[in-house]
Coordinates of C-alpha atoms in Angstrom, one line a residue:
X1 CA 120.5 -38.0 22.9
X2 CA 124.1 -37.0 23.9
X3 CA 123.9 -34.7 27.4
X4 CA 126.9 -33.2 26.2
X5 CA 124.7 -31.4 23.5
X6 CA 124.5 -27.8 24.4
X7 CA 120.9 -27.5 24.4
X8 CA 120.6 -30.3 26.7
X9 CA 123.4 -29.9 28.4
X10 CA 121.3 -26.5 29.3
X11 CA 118.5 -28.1 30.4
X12 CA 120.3 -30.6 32.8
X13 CA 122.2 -27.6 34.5
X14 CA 119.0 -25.4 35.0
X15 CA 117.0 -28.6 36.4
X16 CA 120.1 -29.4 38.8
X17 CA 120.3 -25.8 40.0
X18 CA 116.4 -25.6 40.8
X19 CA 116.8 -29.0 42.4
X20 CA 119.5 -27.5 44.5
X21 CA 117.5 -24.7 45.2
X22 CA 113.9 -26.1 45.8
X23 CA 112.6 -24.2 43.2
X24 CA 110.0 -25.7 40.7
X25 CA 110.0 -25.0 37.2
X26 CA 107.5 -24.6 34.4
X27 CA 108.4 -26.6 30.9
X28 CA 107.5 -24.8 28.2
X29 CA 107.7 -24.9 24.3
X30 CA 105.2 -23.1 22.6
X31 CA 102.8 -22.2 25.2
X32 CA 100.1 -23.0 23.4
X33 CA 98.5 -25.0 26.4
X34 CA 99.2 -23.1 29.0
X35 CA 95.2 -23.1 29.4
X36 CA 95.4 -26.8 30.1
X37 CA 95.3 -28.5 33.6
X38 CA 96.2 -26.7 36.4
X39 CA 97.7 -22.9 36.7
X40 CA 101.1 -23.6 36.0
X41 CA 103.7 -22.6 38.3
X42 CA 107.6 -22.3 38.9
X43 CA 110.1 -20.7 36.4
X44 CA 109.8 -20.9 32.7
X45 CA 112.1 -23.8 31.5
X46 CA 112.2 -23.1 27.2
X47 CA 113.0 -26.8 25.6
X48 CA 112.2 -25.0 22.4
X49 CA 116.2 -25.1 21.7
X50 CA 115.9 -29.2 21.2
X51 CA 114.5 -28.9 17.7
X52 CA 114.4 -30.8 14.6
X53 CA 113.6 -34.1 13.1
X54 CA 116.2 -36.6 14.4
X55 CA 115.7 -40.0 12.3
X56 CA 113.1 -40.2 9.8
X57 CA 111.8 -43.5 8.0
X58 CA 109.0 -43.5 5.8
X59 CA 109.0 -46.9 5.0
X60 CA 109.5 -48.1 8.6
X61 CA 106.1 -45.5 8.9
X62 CA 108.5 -44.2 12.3
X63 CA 109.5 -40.3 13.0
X64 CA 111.9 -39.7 16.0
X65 CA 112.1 -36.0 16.3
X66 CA 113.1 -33.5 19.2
X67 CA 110.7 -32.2 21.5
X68 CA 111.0 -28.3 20.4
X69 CA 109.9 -29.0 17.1
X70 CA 107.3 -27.2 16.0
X71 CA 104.6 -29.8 15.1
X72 CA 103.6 -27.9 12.3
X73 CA 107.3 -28.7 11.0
X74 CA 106.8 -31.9 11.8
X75 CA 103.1 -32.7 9.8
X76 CA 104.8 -30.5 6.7
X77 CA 107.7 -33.3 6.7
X78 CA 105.2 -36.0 7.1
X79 CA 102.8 -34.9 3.8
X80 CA 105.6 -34.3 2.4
X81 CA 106.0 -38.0 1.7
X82 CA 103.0 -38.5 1.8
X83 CA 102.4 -39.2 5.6
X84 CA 100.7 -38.0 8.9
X85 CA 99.7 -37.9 12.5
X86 CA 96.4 -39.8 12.1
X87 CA 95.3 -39.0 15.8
X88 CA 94.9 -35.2 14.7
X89 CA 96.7 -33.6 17.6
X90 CA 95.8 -30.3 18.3
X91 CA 98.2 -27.5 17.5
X92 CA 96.1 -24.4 18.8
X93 CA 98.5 -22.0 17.1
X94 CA 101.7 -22.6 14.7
X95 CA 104.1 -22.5 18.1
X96 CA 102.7 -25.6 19.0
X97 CA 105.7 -28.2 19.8
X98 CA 106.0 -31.8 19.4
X99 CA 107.0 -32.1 23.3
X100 CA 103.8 -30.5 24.1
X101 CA 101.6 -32.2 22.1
X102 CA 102.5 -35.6 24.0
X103 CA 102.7 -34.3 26.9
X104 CA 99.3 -33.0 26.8
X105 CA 98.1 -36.4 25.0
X106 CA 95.0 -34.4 23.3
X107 CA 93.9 -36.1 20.3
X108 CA 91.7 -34.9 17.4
X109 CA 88.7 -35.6 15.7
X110 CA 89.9 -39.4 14.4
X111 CA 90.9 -40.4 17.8
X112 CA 87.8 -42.9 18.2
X113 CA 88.9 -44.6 14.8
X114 CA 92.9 -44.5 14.5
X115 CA 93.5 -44.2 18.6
X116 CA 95.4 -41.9 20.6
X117 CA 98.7 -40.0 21.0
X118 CA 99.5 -42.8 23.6
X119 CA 98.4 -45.6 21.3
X120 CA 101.6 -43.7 18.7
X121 CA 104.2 -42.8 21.0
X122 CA 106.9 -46.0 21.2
X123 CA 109.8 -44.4 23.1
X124 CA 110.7 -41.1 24.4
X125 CA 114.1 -39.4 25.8
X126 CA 113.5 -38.0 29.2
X127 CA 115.6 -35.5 31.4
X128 CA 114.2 -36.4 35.0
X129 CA 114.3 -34.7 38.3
X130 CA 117.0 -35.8 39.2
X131 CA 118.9 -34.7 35.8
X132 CA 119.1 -37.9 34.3
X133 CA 119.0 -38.9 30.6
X134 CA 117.0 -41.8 30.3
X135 CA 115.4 -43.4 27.0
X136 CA 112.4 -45.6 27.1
X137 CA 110.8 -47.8 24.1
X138 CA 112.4 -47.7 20.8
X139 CA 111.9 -47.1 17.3
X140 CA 109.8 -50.3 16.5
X141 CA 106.2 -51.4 18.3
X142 CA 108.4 -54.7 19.3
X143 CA 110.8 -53.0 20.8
X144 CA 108.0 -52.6 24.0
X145 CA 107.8 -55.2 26.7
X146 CA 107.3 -54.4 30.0
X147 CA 106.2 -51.7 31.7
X148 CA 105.6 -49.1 28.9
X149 CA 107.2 -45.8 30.3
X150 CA 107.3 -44.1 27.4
X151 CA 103.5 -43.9 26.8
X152 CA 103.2 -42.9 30.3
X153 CA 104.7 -39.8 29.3
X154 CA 101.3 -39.2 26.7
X155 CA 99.0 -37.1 29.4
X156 CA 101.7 -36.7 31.8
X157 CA 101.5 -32.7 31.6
X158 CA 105.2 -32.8 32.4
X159 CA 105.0 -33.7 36.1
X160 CA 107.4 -36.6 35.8
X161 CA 110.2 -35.1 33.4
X162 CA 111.3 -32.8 30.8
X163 CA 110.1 -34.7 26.9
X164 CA 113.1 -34.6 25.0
X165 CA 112.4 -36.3 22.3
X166 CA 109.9 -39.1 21.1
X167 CA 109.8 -41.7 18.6
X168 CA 105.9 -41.9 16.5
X169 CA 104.5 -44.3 14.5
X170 CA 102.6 -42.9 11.4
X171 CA 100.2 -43.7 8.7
X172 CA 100.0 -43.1 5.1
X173 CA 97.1 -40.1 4.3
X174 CA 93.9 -41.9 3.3
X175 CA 93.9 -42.3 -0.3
X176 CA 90.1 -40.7 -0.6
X177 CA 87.7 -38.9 1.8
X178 CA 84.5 -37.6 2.1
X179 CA 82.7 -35.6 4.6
X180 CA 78.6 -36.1 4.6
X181 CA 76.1 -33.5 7.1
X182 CA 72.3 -35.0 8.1
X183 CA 70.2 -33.3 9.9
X184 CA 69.9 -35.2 13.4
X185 CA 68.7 -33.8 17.2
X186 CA 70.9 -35.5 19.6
X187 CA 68.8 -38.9 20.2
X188 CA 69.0 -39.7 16.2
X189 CA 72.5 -38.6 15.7
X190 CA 73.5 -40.9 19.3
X191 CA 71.3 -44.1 17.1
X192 CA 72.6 -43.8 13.8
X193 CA 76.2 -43.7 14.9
X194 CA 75.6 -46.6 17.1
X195 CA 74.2 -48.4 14.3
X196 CA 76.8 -47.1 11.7
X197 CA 79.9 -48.3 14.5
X198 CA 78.3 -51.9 14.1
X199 CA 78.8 -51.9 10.0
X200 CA 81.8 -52.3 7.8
X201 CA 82.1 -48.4 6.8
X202 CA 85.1 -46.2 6.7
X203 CA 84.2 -44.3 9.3
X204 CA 86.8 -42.1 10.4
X205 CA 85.4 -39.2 12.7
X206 CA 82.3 -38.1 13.8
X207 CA 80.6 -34.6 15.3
X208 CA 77.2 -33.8 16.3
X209 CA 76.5 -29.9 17.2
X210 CA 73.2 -27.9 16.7
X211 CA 71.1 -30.3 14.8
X212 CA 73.3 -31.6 11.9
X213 CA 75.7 -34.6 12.4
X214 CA 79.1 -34.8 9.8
X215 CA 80.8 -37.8 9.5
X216 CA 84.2 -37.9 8.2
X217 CA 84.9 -41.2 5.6
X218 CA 88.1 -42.0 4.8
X219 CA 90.0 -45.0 3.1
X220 CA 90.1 -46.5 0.5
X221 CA 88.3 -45.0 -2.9
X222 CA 86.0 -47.5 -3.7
X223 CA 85.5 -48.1 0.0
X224 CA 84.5 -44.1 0.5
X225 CA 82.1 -44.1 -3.0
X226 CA 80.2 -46.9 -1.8
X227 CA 79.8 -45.5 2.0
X228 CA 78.7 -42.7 0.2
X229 CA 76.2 -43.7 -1.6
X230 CA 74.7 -46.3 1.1
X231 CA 74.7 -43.5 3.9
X232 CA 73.1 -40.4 2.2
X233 CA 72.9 -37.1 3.3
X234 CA 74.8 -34.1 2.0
X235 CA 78.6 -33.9 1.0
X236 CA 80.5 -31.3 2.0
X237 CA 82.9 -29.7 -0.5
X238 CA 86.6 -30.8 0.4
X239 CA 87.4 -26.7 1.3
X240 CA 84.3 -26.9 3.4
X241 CA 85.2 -30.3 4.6
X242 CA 89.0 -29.6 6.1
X243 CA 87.7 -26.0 7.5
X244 CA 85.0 -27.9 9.5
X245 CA 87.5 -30.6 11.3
X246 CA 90.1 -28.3 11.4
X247 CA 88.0 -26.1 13.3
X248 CA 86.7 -28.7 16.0
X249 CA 90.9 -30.3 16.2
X250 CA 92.1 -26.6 17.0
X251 CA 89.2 -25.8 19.3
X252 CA 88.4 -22.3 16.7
X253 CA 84.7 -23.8 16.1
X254 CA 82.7 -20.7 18.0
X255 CA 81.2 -23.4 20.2
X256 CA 85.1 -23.4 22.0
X257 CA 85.4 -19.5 22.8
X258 CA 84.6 -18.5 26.3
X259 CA 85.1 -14.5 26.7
X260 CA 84.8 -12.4 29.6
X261 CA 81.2 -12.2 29.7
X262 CA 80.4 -16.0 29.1
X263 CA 82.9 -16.6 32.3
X264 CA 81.3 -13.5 34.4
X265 CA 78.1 -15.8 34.1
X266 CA 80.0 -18.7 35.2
X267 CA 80.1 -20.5 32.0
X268 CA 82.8 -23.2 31.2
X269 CA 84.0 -25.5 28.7
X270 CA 84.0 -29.4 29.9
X271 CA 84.9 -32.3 28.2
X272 CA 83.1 -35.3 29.3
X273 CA 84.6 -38.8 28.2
X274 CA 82.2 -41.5 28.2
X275 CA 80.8 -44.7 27.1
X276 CA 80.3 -44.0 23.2
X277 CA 76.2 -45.8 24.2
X278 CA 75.6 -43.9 27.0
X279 CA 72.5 -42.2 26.8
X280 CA 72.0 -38.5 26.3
X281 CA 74.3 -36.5 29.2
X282 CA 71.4 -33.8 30.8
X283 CA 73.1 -30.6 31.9
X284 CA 72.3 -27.3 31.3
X285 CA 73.8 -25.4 28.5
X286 CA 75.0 -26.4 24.6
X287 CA 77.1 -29.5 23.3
X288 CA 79.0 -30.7 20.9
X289 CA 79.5 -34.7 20.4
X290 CA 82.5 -36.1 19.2
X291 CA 84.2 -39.2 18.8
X292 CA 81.2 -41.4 17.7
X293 CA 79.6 -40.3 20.9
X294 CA 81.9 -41.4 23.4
X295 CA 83.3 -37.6 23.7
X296 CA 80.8 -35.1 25.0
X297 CA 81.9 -31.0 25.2
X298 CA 79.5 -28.9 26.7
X299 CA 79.2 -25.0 27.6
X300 CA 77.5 -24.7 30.8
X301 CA 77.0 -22.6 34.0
X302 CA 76.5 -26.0 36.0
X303 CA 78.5 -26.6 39.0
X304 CA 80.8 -28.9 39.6
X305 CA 79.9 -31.7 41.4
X306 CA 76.8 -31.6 39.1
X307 CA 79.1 -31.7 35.7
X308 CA 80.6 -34.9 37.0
X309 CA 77.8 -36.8 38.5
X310 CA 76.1 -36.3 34.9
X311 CA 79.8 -37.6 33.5
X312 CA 79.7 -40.8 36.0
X313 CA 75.9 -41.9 35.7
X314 CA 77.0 -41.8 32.0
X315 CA 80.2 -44.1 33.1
X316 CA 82.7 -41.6 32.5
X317 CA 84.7 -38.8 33.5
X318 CA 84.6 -34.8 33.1
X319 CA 87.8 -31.9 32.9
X320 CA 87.1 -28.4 32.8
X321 CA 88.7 -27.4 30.3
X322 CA 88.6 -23.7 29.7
X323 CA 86.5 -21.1 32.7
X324 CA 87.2 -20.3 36.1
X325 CA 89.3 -23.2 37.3
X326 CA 88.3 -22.6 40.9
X327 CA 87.1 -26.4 40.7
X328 CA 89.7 -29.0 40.2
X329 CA 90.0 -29.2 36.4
X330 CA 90.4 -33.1 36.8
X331 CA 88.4 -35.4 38.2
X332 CA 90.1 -36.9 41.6
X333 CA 91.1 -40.4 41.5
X334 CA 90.8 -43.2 44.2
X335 CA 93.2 -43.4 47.1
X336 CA 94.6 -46.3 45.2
X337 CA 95.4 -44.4 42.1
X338 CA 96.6 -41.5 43.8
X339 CA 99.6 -43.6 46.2
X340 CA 100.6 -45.0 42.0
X341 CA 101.0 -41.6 40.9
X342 CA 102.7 -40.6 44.1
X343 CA 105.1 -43.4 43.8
X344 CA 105.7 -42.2 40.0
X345 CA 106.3 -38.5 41.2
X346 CA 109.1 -39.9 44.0
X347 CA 110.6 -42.4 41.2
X348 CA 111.4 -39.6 38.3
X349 CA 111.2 -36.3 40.4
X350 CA 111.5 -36.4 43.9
X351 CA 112.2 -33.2 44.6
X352 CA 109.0 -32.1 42.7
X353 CA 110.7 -29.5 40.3
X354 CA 108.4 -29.8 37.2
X355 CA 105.3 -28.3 37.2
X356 CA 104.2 -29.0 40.6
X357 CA 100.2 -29.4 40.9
X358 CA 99.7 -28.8 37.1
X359 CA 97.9 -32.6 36.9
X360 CA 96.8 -32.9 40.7
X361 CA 97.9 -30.5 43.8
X362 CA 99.2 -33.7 45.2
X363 CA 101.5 -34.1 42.6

């Protein structure tokens, strides 16, 4: 990107100003996920301005597109040829932005089978605290060598740099799928999707929730009709299908909804990542089980330190997702880990003016 481009050119004279003045400052396109990590704080920085779809090459299966895009834009371009984002990102709300999405790095209900926004991203345009234009990566998977720093970016919550536009691989949509509900507790549902991972079956997401396990096929035709027919169980009609996993990827299931009364009684949302075998997580409360098992949401009044020793005895981690965020929302890292993200903080934005504290208060 030229940083001559008004837009840009914008950004880079707000970020110099704040840097002058030791102020911090708060990127923000859509603000869909505003809820996400740590209170934000500092001035509102709008990248919403750097919008659009910059190079697009459906037989390369590669979008480049500017961060303020909204990423329902985006998908509409995509199935438009016939195309998609097959790591489901949440959108939350029609504001969500492409910027925000990878900077997030929250994936949907296929990210066990087709991997995550970080496994799609292959290079990024970054304004950095010191209001530099730098580009990462490239347009091609080959194009990476090294240390990957635009994939660093996936997760990042904006701490190291203002997203200004990203290159994507994508996939062509699945040519068939089927969605098929069995009625499972927890223990059968956590067996038969062990025993299904170990089999040659277009399986491309899985949730488990009150009793009844779906499991999303997708492929090939012949491929789907035969998993079908060897699996059982009940199929979902195709409306009933895509209102089910949209529901889960944009967090509108019931299950996700926390109002002032469920928070009063100290209830939150966590989302505990773990060994896809790990036995059943005990905590008090109600789940929801995604990602073959290896993702684990649950609504609890727990504490804690109690959340996250149930995450590490399972050999995971937990965030607190939505509740009173009194608790660190991510689970602190070793000494070890925290001196390499220190040394990434001092190497892209020294003067820590993008969203101080949002990932860790050290940051």
């Amino acid at each position: 990107m030229d940083s001559r481009e008004p837009a840009l050119a914008r950004l880079i004279d707000r970020v110099a100003a704040a840097r002058a003045g030791h102020a911090a400052l708060d990127i923000r396109g859509g603000g869909t996920k505003v809820f996400y990590g740590e209170p934000p704080r500092g001035e509102p920085l709008d990248v919403t301005p750097l919008a659009g779809i910059s190079c697009y090459e459906p037989t390369e299966l590669v979008v480049t597109v500017r961060a303020g895009t909204p990423l329902c834009e985006l998908e509409a371009a995509l199935e438009a040829q016939g195309q998609c984002l097959p790591f489901e990102p949440p959108r939350f709300s029609e504001r969500g932005t492409v910027g925000g999405m990878v900077a997030a790095g929250l994936s949907g209900p296929a990210r066990a089978s087709v991997g995550s926004v970080r496994d799609h991203v292959l290079g990024v345009t970054l304004l950095n605290g010191r209001g530099e234009v730098l580009t990462f990566g490239g347009q091609v998977a080959k194009n990476v060598a090294g240390y990957d720093v635009s994939r660093l970016m996936a997760g990042s919550l904006g701490i190291l740099g203002v997203i200004c536009e990203v290159s994507l691989k994508v996939l062509p949509i699945s040519r068939a799928a089927a969605t098929l509900s069995f009625e499972r507790d927890e223990i059968e549902a956590l067996e038969q999707l062990r025993l299904w991972a170990s089999q040659p079956l277009p399986m491309n997401a899985s949730a488990w929730h009150d009793g009844r396990l779906h499991v999303r096929l997708a492929g090939a035709a012949a491929a789907v009709s035969e998993a079908c027919r060897k699996l059982g169980g009940t199929q979902l009609a195709p409306d009933a299908a895509l209102h089910w996993w949209s529901s889960l990827r944009d967090q509108t299931e019931s299950f996700f909804a926390l109002d002032a009364a469920d928070v009063s009684r100290g209830e939150r949302l966590w989302r505990l990542s773990v060994a896809a075998t790990a036995a059943p997580v005990k905590l008090p409360g109600r789940q929801l089980i995604e990602w073959h098992g290896a993702e684990r949401w649950w609504r609890t009044s727990a504490e804690a330190r109690e959340v996250r020793a149930a995450a590490a005895l399972a050999g995971g981690h937990a965030t607190l997702i939505r509740g009173d965020k009194s608790a660190a929302v991510f689970t602190p890292v070793s000494e070890a880990l925290m001196r390499i993200h220190q040394g990434l903080k001092q190497a892209f934005d020294p003067k820590r003016v993008f969203n101080p504290g949002r990932l860790y208060a050290e940051l």
